[in-house]
JSON list of C-alpha atoms and ligand atoms in Angstrom, two decimals:
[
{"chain": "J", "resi": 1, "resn": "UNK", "atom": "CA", "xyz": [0.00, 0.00, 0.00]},
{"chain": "J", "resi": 2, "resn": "UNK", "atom": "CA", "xyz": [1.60, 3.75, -0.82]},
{"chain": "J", "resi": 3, "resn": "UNK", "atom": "CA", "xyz": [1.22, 5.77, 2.02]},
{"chain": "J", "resi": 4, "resn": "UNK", "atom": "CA", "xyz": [1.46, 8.86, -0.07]},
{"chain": "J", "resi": 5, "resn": "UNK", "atom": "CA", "xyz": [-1.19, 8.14, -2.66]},
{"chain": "J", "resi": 6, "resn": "UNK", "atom": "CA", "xyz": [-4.22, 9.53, -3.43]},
{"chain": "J", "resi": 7, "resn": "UNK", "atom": "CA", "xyz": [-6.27, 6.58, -3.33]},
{"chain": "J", "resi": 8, "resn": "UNK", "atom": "CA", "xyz": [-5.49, 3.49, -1.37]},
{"chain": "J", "resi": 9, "resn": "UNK", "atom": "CA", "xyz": [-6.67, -0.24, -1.88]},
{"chain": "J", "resi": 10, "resn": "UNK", "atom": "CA", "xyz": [-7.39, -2.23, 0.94]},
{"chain": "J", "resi": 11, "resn": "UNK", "atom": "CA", "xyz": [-8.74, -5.83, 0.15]},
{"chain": "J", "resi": 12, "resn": "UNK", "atom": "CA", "xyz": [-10.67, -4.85, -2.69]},
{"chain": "J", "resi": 13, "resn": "UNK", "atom": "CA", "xyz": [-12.15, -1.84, -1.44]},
{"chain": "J", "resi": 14, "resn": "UNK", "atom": "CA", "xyz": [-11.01, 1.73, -2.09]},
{"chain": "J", "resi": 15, "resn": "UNK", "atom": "CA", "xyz": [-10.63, 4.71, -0.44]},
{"chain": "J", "resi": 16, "resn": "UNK", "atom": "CA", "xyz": [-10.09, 8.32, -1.81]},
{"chain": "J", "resi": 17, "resn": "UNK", "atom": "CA", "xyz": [-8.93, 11.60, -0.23]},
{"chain": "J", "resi": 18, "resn": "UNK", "atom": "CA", "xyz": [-11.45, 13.22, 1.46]},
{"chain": "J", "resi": 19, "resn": "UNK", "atom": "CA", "xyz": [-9.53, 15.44, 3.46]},
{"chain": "J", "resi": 20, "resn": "UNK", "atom": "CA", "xyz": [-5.85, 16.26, 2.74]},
{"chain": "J", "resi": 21, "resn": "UNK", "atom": "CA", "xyz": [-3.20, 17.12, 5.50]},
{"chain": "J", "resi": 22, "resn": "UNK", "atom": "CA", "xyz": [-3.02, 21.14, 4.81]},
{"chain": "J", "resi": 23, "resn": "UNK", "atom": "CA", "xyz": [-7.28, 21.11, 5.05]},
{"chain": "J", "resi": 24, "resn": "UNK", "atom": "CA", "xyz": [-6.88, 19.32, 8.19]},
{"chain": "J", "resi": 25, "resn": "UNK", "atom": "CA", "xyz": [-3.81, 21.36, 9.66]},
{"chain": "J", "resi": 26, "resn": "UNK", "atom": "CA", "xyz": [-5.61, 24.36, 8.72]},
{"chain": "J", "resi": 27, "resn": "UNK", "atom": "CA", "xyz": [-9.16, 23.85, 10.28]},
{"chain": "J", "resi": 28, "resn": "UNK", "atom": "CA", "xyz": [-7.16, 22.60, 13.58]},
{"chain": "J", "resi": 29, "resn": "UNK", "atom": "CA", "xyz": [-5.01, 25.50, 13.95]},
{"chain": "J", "resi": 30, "resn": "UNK", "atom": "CA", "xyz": [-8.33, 27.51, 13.64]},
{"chain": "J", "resi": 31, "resn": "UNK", "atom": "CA", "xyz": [-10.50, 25.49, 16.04]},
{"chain": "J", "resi": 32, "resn": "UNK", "atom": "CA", "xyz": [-7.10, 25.80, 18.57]},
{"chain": "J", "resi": 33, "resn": "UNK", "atom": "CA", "xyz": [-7.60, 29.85, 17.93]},
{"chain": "J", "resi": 34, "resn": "UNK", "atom": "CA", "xyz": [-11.59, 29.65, 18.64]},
{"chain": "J", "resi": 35, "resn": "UNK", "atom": "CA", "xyz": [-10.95, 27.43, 22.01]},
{"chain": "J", "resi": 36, "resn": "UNK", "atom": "CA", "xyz": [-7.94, 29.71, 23.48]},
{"chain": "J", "resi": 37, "resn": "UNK", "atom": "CA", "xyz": [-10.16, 32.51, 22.90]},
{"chain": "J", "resi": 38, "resn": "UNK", "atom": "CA", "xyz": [-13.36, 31.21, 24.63]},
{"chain": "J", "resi": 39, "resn": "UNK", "atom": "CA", "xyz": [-11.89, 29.75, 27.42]},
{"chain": "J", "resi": 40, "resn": "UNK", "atom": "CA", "xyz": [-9.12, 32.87, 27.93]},
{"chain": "J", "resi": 41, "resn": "UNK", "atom": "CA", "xyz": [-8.99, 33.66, 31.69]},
{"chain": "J", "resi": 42, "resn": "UNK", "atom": "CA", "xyz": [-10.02, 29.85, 32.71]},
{"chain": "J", "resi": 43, "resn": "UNK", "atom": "CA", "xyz": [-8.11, 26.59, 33.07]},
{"chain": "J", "resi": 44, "resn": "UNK", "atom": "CA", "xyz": [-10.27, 24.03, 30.71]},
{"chain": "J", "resi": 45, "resn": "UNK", "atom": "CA", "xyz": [-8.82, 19.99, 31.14]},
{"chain": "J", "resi": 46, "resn": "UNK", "atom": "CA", "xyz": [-9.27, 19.12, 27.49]},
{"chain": "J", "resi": 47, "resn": "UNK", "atom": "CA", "xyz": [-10.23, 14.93, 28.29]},
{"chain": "J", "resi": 48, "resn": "UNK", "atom": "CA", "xyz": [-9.07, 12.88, 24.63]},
{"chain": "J", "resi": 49, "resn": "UNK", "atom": "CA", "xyz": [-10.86, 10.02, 23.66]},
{"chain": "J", "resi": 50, "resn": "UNK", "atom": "CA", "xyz": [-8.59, 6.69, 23.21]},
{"chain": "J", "resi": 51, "resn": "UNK", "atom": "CA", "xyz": [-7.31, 5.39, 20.16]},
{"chain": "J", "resi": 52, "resn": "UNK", "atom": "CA", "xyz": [-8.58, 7.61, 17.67]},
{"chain": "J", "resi": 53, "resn": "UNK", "atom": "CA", "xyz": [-8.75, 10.97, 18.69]},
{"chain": "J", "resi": 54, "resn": "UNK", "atom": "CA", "xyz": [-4.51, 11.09, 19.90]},
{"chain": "J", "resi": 55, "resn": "UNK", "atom": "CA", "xyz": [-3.43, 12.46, 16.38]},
{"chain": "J", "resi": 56, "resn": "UNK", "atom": "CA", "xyz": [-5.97, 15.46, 16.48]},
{"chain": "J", "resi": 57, "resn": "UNK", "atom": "CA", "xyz": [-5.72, 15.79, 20.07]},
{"chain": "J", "resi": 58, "resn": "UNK", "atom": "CA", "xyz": [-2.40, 16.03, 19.65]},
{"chain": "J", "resi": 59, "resn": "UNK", "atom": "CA", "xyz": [-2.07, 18.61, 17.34]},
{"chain": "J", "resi": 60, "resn": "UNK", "atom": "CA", "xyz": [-5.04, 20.20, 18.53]},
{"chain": "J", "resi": 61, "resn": "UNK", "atom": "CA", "xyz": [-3.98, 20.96, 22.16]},
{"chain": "J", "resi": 62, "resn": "UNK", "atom": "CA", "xyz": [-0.16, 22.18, 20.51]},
{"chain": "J", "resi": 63, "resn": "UNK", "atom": "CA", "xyz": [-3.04, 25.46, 18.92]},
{"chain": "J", "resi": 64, "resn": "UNK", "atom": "CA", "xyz": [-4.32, 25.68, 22.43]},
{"chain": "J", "resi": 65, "resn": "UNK", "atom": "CA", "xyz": [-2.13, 28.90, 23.21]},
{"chain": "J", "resi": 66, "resn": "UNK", "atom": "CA", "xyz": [-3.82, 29.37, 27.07]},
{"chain": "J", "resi": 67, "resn": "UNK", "atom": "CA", "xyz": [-3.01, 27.34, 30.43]},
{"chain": "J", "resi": 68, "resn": "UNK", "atom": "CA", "xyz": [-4.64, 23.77, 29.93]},
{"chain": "J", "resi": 69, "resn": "UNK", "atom": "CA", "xyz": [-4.48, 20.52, 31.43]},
{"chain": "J", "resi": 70, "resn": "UNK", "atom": "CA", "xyz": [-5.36, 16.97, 29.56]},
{"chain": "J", "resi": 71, "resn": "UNK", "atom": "CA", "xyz": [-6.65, 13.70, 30.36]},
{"chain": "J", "resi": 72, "resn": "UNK", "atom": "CA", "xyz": [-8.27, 10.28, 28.52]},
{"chain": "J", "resi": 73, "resn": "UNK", "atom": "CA", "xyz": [-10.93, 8.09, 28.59]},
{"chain": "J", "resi": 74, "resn": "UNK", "atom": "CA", "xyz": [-10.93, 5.21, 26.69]},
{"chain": "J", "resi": 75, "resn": "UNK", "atom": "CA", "xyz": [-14.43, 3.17, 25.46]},
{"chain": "J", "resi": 76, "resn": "UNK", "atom": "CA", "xyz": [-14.90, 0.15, 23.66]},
{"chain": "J", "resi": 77, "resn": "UNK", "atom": "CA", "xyz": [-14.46, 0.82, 20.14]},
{"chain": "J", "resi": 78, "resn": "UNK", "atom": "CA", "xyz": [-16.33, -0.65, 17.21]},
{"chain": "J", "resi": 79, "resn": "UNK", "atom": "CA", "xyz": [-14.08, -3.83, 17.15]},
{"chain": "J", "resi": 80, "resn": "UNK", "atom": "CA", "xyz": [-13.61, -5.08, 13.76]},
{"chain": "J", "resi": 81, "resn": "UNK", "atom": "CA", "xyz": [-16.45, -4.01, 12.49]},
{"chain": "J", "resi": 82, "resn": "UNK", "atom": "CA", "xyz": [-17.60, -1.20, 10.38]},
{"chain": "J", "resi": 83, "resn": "UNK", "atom": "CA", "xyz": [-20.95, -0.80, 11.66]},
{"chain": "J", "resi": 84, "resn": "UNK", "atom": "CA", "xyz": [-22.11, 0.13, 16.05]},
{"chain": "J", "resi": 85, "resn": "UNK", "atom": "CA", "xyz": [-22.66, -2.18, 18.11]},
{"chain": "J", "resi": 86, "resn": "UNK", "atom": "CA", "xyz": [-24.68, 0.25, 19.47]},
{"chain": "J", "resi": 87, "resn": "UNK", "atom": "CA", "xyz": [-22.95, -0.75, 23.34]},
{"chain": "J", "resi": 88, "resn": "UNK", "atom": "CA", "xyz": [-20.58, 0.86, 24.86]},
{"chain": "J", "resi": 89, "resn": "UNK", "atom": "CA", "xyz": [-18.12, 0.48, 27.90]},
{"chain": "J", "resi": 90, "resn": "UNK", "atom": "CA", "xyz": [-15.84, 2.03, 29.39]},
{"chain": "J", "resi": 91, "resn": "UNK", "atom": "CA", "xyz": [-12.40, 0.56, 29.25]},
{"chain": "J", "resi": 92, "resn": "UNK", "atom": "CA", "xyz": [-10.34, 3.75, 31.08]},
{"chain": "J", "resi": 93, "resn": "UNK", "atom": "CA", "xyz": [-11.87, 6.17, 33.32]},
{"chain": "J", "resi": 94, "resn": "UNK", "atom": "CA", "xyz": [-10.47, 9.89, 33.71]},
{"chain": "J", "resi": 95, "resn": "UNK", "atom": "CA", "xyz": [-7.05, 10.22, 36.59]},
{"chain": "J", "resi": 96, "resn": "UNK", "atom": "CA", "xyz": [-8.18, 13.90, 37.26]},
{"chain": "J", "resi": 97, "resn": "UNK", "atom": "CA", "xyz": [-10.72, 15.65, 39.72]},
{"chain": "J", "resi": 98, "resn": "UNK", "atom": "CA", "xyz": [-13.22, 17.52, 36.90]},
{"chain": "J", "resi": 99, "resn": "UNK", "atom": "CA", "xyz": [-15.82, 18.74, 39.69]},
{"chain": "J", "resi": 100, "resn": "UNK", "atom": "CA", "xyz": [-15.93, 22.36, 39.66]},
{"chain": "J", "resi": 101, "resn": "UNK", "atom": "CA", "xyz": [-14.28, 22.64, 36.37]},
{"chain": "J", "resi": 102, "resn": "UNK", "atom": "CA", "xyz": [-14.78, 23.18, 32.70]},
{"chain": "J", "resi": 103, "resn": "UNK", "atom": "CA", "xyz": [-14.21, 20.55, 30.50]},
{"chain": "J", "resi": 104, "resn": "UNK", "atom": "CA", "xyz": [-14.06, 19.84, 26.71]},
{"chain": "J", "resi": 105, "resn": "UNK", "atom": "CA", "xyz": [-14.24, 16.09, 25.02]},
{"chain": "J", "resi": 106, "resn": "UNK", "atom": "CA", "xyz": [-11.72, 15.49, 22.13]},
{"chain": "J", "resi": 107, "resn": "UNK", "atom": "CA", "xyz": [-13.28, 13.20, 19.63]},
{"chain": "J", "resi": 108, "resn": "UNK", "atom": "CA", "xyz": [-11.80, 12.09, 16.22]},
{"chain": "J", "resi": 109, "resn": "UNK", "atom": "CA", "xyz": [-15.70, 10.97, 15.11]},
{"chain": "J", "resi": 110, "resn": "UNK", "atom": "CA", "xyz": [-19.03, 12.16, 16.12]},
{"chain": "J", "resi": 111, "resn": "UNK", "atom": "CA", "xyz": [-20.74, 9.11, 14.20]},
{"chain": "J", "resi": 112, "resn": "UNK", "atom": "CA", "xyz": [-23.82, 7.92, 15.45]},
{"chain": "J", "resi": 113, "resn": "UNK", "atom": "CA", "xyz": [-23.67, 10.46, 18.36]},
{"chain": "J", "resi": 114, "resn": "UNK", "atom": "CA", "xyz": [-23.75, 7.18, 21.21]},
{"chain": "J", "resi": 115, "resn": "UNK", "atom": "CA", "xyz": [-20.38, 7.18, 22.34]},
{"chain": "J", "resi": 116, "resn": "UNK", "atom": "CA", "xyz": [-20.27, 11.00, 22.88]},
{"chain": "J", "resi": 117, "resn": "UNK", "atom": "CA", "xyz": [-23.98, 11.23, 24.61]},
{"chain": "J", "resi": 118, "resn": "UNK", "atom": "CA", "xyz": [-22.37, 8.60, 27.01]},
{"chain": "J", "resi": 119, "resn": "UNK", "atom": "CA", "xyz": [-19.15, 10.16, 27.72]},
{"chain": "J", "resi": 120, "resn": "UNK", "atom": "CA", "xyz": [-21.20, 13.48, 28.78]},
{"chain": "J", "resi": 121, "resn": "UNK", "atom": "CA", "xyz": [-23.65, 11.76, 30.69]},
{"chain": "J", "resi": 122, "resn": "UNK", "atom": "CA", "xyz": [-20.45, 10.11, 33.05]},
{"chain": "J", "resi": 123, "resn": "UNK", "atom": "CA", "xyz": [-18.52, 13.58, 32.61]},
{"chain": "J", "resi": 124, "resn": "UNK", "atom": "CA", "xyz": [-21.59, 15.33, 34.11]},
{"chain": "J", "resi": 125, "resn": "UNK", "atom": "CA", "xyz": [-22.34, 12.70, 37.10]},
{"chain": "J", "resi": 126, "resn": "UNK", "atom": "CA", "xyz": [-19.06, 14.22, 38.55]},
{"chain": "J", "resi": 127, "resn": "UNK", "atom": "CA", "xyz": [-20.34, 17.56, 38.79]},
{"chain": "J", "resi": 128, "resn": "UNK", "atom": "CA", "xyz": [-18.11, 19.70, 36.58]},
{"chain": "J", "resi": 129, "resn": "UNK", "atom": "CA", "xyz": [-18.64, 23.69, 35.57]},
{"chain": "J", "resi": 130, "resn": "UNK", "atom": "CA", "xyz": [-19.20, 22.90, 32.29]},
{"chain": "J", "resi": 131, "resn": "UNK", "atom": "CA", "xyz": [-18.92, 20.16, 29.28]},
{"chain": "J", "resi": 132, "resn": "UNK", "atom": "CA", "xyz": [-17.92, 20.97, 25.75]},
{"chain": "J", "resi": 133, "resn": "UNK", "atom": "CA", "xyz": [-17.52, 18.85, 22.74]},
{"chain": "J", "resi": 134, "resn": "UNK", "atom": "CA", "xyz": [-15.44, 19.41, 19.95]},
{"chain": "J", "resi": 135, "resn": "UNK", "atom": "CA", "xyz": [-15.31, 16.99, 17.12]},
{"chain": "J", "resi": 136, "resn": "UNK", "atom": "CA", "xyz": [-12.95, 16.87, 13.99]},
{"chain": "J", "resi": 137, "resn": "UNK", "atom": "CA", "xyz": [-15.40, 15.12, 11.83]},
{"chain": "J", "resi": 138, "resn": "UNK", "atom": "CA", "xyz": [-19.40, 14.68, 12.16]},
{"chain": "J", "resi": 139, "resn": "UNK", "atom": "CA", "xyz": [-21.14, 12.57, 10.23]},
{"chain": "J", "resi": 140, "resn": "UNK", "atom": "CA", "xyz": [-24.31, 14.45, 10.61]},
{"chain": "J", "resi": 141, "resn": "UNK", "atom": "CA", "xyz": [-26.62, 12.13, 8.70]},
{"chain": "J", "resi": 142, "resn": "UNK", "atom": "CA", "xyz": [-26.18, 9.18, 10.65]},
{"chain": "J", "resi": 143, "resn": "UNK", "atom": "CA", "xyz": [-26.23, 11.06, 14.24]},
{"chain": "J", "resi": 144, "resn": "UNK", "atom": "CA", "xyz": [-29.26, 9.43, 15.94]},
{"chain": "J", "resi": 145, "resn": "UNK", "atom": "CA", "xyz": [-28.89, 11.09, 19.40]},
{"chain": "J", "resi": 146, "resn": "UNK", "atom": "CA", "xyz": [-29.44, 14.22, 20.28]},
{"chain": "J", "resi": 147, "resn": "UNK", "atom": "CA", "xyz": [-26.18, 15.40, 21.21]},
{"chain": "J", "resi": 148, "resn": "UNK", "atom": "CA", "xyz": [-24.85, 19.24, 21.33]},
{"chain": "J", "resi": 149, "resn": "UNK", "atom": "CA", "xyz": [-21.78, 19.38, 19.58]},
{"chain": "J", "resi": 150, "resn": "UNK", "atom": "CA", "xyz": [-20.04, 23.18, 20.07]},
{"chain": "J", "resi": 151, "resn": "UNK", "atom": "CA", "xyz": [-16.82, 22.54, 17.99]},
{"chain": "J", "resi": 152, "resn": "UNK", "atom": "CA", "xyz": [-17.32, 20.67, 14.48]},
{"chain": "J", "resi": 153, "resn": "UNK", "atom": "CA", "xyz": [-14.45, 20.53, 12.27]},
{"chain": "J", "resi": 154, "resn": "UNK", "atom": "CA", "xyz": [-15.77, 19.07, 9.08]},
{"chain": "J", "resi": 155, "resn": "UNK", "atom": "CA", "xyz": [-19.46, 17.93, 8.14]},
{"chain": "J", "resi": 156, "resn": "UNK", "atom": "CA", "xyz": [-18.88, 14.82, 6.14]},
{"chain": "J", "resi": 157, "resn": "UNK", "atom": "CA", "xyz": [-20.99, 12.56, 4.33]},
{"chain": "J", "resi": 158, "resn": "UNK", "atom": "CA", "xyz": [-22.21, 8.88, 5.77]},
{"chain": "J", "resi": 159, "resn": "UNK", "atom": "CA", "xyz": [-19.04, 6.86, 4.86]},
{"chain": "J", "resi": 160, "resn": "UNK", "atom": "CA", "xyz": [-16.80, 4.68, 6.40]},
{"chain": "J", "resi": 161, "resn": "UNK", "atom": "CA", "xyz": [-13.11, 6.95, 7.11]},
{"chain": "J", "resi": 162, "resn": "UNK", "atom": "CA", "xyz": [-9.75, 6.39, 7.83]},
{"chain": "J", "resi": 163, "resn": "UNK", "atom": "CA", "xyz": [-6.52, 7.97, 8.59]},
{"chain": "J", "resi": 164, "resn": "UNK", "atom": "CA", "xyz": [-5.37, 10.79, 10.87]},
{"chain": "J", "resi": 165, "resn": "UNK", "atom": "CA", "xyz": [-6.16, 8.94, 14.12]},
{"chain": "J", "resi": 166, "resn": "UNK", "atom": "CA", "xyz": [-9.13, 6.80, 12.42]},
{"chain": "J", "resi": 167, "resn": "UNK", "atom": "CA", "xyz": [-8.63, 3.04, 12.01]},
{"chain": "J", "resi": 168, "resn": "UNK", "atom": "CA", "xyz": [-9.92, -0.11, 10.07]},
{"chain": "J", "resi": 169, "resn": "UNK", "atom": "CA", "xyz": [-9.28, -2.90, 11.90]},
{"chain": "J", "resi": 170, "resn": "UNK", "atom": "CA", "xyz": [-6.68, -0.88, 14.10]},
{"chain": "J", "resi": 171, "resn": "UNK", "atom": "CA", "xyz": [-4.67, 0.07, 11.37]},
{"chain": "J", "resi": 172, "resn": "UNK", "atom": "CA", "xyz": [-4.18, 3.08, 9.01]},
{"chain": "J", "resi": 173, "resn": "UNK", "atom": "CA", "xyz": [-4.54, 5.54, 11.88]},
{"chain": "J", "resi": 174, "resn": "UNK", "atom": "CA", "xyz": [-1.01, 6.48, 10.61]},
{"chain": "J", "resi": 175, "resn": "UNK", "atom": "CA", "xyz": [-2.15, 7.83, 7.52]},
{"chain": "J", "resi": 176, "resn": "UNK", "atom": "CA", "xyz": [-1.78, 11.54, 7.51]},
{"chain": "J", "resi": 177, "resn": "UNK", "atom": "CA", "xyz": [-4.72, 12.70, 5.54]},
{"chain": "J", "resi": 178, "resn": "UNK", "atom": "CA", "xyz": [-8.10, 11.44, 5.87]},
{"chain": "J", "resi": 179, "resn": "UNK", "atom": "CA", "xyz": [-9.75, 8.82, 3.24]},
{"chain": "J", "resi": 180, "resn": "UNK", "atom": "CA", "xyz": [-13.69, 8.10, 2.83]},
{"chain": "J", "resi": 181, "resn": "UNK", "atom": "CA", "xyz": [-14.73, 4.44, 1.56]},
{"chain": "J", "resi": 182, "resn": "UNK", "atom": "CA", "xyz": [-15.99, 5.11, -1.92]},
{"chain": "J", "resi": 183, "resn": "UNK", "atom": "CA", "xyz": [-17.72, 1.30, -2.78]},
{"chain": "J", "resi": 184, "resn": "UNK", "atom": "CA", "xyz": [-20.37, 1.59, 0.48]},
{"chain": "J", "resi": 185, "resn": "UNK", "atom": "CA", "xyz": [-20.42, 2.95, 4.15]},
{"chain": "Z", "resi": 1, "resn": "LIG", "atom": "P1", "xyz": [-20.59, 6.85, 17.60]},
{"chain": "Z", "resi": 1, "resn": "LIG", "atom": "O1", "xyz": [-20.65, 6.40, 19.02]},
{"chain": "Z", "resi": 1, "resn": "LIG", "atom": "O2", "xyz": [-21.51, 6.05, 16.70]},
{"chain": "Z", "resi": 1, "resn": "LIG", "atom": "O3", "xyz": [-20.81, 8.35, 17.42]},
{"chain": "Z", "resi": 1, "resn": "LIG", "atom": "O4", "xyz": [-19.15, 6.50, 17.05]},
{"chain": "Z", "resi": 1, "resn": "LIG", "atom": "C1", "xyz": [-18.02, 7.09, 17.56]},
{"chain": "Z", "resi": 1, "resn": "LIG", "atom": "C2", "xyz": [-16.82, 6.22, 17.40]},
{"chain": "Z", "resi": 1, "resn": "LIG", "atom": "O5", "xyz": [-16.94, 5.24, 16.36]},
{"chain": "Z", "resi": 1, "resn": "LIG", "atom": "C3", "xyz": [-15.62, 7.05, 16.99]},
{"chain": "Z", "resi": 1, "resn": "LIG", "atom": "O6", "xyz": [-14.95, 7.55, 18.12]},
{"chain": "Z", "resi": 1, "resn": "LIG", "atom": "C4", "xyz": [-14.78, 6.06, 16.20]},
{"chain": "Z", "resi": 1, "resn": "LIG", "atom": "O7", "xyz": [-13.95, 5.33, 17.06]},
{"chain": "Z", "resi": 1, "resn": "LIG", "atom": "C5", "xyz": [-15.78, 5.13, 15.58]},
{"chain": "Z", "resi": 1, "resn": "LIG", "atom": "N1", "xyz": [-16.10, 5.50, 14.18]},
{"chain": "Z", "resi": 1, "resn": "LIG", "atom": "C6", "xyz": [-17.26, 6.02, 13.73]},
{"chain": "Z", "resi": 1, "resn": "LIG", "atom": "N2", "xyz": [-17.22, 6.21, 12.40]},
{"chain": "Z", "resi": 1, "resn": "LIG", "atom": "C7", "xyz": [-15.99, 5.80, 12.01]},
{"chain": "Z", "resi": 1, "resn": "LIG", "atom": "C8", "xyz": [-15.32, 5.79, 10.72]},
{"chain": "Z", "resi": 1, "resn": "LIG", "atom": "O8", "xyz": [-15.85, 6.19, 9.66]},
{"chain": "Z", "resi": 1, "resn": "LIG", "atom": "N3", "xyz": [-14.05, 5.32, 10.72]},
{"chain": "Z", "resi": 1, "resn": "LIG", "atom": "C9", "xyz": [-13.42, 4.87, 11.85]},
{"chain": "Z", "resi": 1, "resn": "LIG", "atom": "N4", "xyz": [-14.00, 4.88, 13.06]},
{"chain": "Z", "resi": 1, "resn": "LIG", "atom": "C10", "xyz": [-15.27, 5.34, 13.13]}
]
């Protein structure tokens, strides 16, 4: 497989560019401006969802030009599959005290909207000052709970993406742009 290519095969299915690495690097930097400047004069934790989100996290938090502090949770993914489960547990809770303080959840993917509608429902049991959510990519069309999401990097269409944290099968997260499926979801 070329790395560097715009189209990759993976076992007979293929995947084009969707988003390329200066459209991504771009979009972060800004979303890093927007966050510094609401949360100027506070001390947000920004809380990174495990695997997927560590790229844009990553280079998310490195925009962040205010005092911060960071933490993960980690929930069970999709597996192998391509499709929810529609479950989902938690596999690594938060190491930090959030009562009292304003957070904001780093996700790669706000697909269905489950995972995220979960993570502020256990967020908000601990009694923090306020919960945030701020998303690289939202599928929009296939978000079946009602979640509020306050930062949305890209609106993309229903289909099945890799690269730049996100994974088939645990792999590809490497990939420095984003790909969409083009033969189904
Ligand atoms: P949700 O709970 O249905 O919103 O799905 C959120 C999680 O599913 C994300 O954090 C990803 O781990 C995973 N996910 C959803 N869509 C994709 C995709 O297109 N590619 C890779 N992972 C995905």
């Amino acid at each position: 497989m070329n790395y560097n290519s715009d189209t990759i095969k993976i076992d007979g299915d293929v995947f084009e560019i969707l988003l390329d690495e200066e459209t991504i690097d771009k979009r972060v930097n800004e979303l890093g401006e927007q966050l510094s400047s609401d949360y100027n004069g506070r001390l947000p934790i920004f809380i990174g969802v495990l695997n997927g989100s560590v790229i844009f996290f990553a280079d998310l938090i490195r925009n962040i030009s205010i005092d911060c502090e960071v933490d993960f949770l980690k929930l069970s993914s999709y597996g192998d599959a391509k499709i929810s489960s529609g479950k989902v547990t938690l596999l690594k809770d938060l190491n930090c005290q959030i009562e009292s303080r304003d957070i904001v959840i780093v996700e790669d993917i706000v697909d269905t909207g489950l995972s995220i509608d979960y993570m502020k429902k256990l967020i908000g049991q601990h009694n923090p000052q306020s919960v945030k959510v701020v998303t690289l990519l939202h599928k929009a069309e296939a978000t079946k709970y009602d979640v509020q999401l306050d930062y949305v990097g890209f609106k993309i269409p229903n289909k099945f993406v890799i690269g730049y944290g996100l994974d088939r099968s645990q792999k590809y997260r490497n990939l420095k742009s984003i790909y969409a499926l083009t033969n189904g979801k």
